[in-house]
Short mmCIF file of C-alpha atoms in Angstrom, two decimals:
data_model
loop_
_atom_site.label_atom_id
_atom_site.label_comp_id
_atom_site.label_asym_id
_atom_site.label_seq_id
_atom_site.Cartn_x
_atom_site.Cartn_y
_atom_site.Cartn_z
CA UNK B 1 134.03 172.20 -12.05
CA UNK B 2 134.83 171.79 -8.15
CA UNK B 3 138.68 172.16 -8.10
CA UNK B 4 138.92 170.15 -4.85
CA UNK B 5 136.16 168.50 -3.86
CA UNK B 6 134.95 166.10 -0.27
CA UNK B 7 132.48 164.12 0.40
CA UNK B 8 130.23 163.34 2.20
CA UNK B 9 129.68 167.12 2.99
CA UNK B 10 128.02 165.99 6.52
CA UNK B 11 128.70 162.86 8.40
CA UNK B 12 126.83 161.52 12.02
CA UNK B 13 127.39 158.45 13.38
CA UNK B 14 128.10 156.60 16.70
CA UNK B 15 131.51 155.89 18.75
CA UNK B 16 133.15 153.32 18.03
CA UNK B 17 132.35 153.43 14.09
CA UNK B 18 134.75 153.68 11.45
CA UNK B 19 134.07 156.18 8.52
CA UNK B 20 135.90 157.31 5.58
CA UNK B 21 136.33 160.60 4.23
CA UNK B 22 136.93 161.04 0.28
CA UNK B 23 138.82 163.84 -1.46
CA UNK B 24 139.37 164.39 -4.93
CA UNK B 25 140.83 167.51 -6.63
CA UNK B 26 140.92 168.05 -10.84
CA UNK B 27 144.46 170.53 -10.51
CA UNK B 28 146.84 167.91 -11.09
CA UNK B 29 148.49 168.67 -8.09
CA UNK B 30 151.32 166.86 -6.90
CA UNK B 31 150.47 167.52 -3.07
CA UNK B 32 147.89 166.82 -1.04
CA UNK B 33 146.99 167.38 2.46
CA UNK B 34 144.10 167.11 5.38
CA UNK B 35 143.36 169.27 7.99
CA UNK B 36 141.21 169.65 11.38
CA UNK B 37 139.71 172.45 13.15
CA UNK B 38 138.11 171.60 15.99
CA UNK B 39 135.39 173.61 18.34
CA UNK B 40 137.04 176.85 18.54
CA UNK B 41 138.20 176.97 14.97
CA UNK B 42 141.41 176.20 15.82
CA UNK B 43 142.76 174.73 12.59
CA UNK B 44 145.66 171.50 12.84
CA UNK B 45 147.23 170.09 9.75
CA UNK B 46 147.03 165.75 9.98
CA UNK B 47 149.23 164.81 6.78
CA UNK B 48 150.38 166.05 4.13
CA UNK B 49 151.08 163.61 0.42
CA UNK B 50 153.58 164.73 -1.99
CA UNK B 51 154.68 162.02 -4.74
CA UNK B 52 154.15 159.14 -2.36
CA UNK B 53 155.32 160.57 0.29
CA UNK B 54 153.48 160.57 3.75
CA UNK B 55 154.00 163.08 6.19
CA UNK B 56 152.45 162.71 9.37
CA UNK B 57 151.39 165.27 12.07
CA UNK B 58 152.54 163.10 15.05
CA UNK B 59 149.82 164.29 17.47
CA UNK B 60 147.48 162.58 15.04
CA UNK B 61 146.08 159.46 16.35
CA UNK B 62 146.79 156.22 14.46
CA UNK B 63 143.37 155.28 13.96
CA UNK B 64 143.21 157.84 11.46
CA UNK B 65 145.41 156.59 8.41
CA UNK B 66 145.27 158.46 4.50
CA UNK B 67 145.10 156.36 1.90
CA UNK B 68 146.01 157.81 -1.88
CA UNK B 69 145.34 155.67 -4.44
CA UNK B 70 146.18 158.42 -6.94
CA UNK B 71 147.67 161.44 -7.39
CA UNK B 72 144.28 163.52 -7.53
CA UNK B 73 142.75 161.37 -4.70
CA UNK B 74 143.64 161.25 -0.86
CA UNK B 75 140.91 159.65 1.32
CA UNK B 76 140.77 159.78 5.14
CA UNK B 77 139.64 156.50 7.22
CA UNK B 78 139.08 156.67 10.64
CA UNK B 79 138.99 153.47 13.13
CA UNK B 80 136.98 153.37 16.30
CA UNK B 81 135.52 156.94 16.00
CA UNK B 82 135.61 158.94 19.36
CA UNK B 83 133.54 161.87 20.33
CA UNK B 84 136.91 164.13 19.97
CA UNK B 85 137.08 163.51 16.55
CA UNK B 86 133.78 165.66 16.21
CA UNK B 87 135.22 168.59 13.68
CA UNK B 88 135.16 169.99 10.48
CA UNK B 89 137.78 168.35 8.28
CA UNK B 90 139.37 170.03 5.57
CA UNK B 91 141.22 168.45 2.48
CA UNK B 92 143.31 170.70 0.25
CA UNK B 93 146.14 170.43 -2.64
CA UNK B 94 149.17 172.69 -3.99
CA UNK B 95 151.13 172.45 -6.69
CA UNK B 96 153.99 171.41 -4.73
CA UNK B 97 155.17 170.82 -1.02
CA UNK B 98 155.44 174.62 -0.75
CA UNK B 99 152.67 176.75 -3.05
CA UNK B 100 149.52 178.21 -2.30
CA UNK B 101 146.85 175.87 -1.44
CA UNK B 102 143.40 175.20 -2.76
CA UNK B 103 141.06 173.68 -0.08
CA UNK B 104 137.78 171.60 -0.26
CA UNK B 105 134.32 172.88 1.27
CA UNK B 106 134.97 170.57 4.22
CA UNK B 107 133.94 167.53 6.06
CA UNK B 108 131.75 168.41 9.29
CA UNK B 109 131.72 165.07 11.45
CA UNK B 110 129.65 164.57 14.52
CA UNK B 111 130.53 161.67 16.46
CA UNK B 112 127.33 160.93 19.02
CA UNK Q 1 152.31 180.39 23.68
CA UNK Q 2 151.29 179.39 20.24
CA UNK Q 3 154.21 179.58 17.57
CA UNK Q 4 151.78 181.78 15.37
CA UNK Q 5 150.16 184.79 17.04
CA UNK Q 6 147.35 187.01 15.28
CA UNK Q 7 145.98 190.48 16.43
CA UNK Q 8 143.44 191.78 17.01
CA UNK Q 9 141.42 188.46 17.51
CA UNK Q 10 138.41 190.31 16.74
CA UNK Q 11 137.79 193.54 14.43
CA UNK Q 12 134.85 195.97 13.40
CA UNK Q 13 134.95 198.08 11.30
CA UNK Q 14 133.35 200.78 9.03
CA UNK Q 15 132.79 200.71 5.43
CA UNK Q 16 135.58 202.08 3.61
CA UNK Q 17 138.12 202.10 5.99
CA UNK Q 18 141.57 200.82 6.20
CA UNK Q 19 142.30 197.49 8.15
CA UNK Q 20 145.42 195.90 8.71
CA UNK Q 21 145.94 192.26 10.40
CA UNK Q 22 148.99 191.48 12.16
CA UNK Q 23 150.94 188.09 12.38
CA UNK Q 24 154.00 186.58 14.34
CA UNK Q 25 155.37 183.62 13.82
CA UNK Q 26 158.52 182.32 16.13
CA UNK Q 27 159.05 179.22 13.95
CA UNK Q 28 161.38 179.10 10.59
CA UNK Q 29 159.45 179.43 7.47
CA UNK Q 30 159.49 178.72 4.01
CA UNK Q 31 156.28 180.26 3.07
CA UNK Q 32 153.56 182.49 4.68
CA UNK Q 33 150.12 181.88 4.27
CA UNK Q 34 147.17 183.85 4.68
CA UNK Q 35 143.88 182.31 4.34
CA UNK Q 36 140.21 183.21 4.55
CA UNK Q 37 137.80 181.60 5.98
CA UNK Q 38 134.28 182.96 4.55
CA UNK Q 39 130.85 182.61 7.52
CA UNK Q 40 129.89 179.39 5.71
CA UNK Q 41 133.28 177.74 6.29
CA UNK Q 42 135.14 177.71 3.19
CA UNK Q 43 138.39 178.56 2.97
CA UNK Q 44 140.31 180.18 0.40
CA UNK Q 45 144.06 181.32 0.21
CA UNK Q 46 144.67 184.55 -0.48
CA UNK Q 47 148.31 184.85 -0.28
CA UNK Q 48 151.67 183.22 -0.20
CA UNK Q 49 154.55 185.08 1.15
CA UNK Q 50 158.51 183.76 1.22
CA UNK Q 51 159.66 187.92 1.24
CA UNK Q 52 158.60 191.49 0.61
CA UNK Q 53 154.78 192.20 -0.46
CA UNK Q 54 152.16 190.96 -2.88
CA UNK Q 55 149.15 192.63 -3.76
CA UNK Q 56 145.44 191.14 -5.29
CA UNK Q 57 143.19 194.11 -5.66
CA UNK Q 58 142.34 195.63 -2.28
CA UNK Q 59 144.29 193.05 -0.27
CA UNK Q 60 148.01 193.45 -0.19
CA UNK Q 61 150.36 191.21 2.39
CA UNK Q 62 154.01 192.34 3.95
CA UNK Q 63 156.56 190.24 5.47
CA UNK Q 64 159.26 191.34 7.04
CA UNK Q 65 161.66 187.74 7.43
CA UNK Q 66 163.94 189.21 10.07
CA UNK Q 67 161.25 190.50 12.51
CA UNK Q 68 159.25 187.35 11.59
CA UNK Q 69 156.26 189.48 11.08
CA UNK Q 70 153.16 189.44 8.46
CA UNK Q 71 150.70 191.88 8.18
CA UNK Q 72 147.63 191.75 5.75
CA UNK Q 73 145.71 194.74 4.82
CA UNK Q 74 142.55 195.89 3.30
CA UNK Q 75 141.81 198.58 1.67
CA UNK Q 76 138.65 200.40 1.38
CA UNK Q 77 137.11 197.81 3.38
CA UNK Q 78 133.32 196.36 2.46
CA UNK Q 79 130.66 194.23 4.18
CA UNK Q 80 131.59 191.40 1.90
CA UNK Q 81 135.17 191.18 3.64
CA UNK Q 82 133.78 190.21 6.62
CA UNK Q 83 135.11 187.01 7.60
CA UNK Q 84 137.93 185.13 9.87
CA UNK Q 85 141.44 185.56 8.35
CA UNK Q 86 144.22 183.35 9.33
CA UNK Q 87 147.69 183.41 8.96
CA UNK Q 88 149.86 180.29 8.74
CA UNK Q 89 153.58 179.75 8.73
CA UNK Q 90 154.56 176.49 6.29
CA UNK Q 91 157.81 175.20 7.03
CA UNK Q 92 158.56 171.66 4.70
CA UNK Q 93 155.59 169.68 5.43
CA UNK Q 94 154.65 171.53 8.74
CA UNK Q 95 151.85 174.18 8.85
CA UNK Q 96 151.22 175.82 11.94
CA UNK Q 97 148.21 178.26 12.17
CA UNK Q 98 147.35 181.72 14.13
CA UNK Q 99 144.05 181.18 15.96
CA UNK Q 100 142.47 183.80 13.21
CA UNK Q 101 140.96 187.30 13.25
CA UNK Q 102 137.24 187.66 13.08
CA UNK Q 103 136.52 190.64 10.94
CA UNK Q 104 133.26 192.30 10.90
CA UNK Q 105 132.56 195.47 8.53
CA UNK Q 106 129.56 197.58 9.18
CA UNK Q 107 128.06 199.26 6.32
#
């Protein structure tokens, strides 16, 4: 069993779009959290979720919001897609707010 | 500057030898991580630091708080360690990550 799984796996689709980005993980974690690297592999965390709690990276854009509707699940939307937003997003959980994390397979968006 | 520096940015190495990773960090922490990131993208943790040194098989990670210093090593290295590893320093809900070490081991 995946411990924390995304999907889709791949994602391409035009500017302008919006597209949503699932995550799921079977730990019973109480945190969860999403990340970006970009181009050079450079990697940025975008929010992290701890019992309800939403903690935002304020660099991040507001047309990307997280959405949890339960403790195992924390989805990522993103409004009027731009070609920046091309990466490889990564969705992980910990025990905790600090603990070792365990991280999805990734999210690799192209936005044409 | 970035707030988390890694060196060397790039490594090769022979089979068998010793490797060590360095990481500095200028920002307070509550937790070191250091992750690895295997050619096909995924990434797994391998350690969390707060003080002192863990070890998991060949892998063992320092941290030295007052010199705000991490360094990971590997011990009889093999091809199958190649990969980028990257430290991170997690302070509350902030992590800030080094820009990684590519690390390539020749047989």
């Amino acid at each position: 069993d995946t411990a924390v799984s995304q999907t889709p796996k791949y994602l391409v689709t035009q500017m302008g779009n919006d597209k949503s980005i699932k995550c799921e993980q079977n730990l019973g974690h109480d945190t969860m959290y999403w990340y970006k690297q970009d181009s050079k592999k450079f990697l940025k965390i975008m929010f992290s979720y701890n019992n309800k709690e939403l903690i935002i990276n304020e660099t991040v854009p507001n047309r990307f919001s997280p959405k949890s509707p339960d403790k195992a699940h924390l989805n990522l939307h993103i409004n009027s897609l731009e070609l920046g937003d091309s990466a490889v997003y990564f969705c992980a959980s910990s025990p905790g707010p600090v603990g070792t994390q365990y991280f999805g397979p990734g999210t690799r968006l192209l936005v044409l | 500057k970035n707030e988390v520096e890694q060196s060397p940015q790039n490594l090769t190495a022979q089979e068998g030898e010793f490797i060590t990773i360095n990481c500095s960090y200028s920002v307070g922490i509550s937790a070191l991580h250091w992750l690895q990131q295997h050619p096909g993208g995924g990434i797994v943790s391998l350690f969390m630091l707060s003080s002192g040194k863990k070890k998991h098989g060949r892998l063992i990670a320092t941290i030295n708080i007052q010199e705000k210093h991490s360094s990971l090593h590997i011990t009889a290295s093999h091809p199958r360690d190649s990969a980028v590893y990257i430290c991170a320093a997690h302070n509350n809900n902030d992590m800030r990550f080094g820009a990684g070490t590519r690390l390539t081991v020749k047989p």
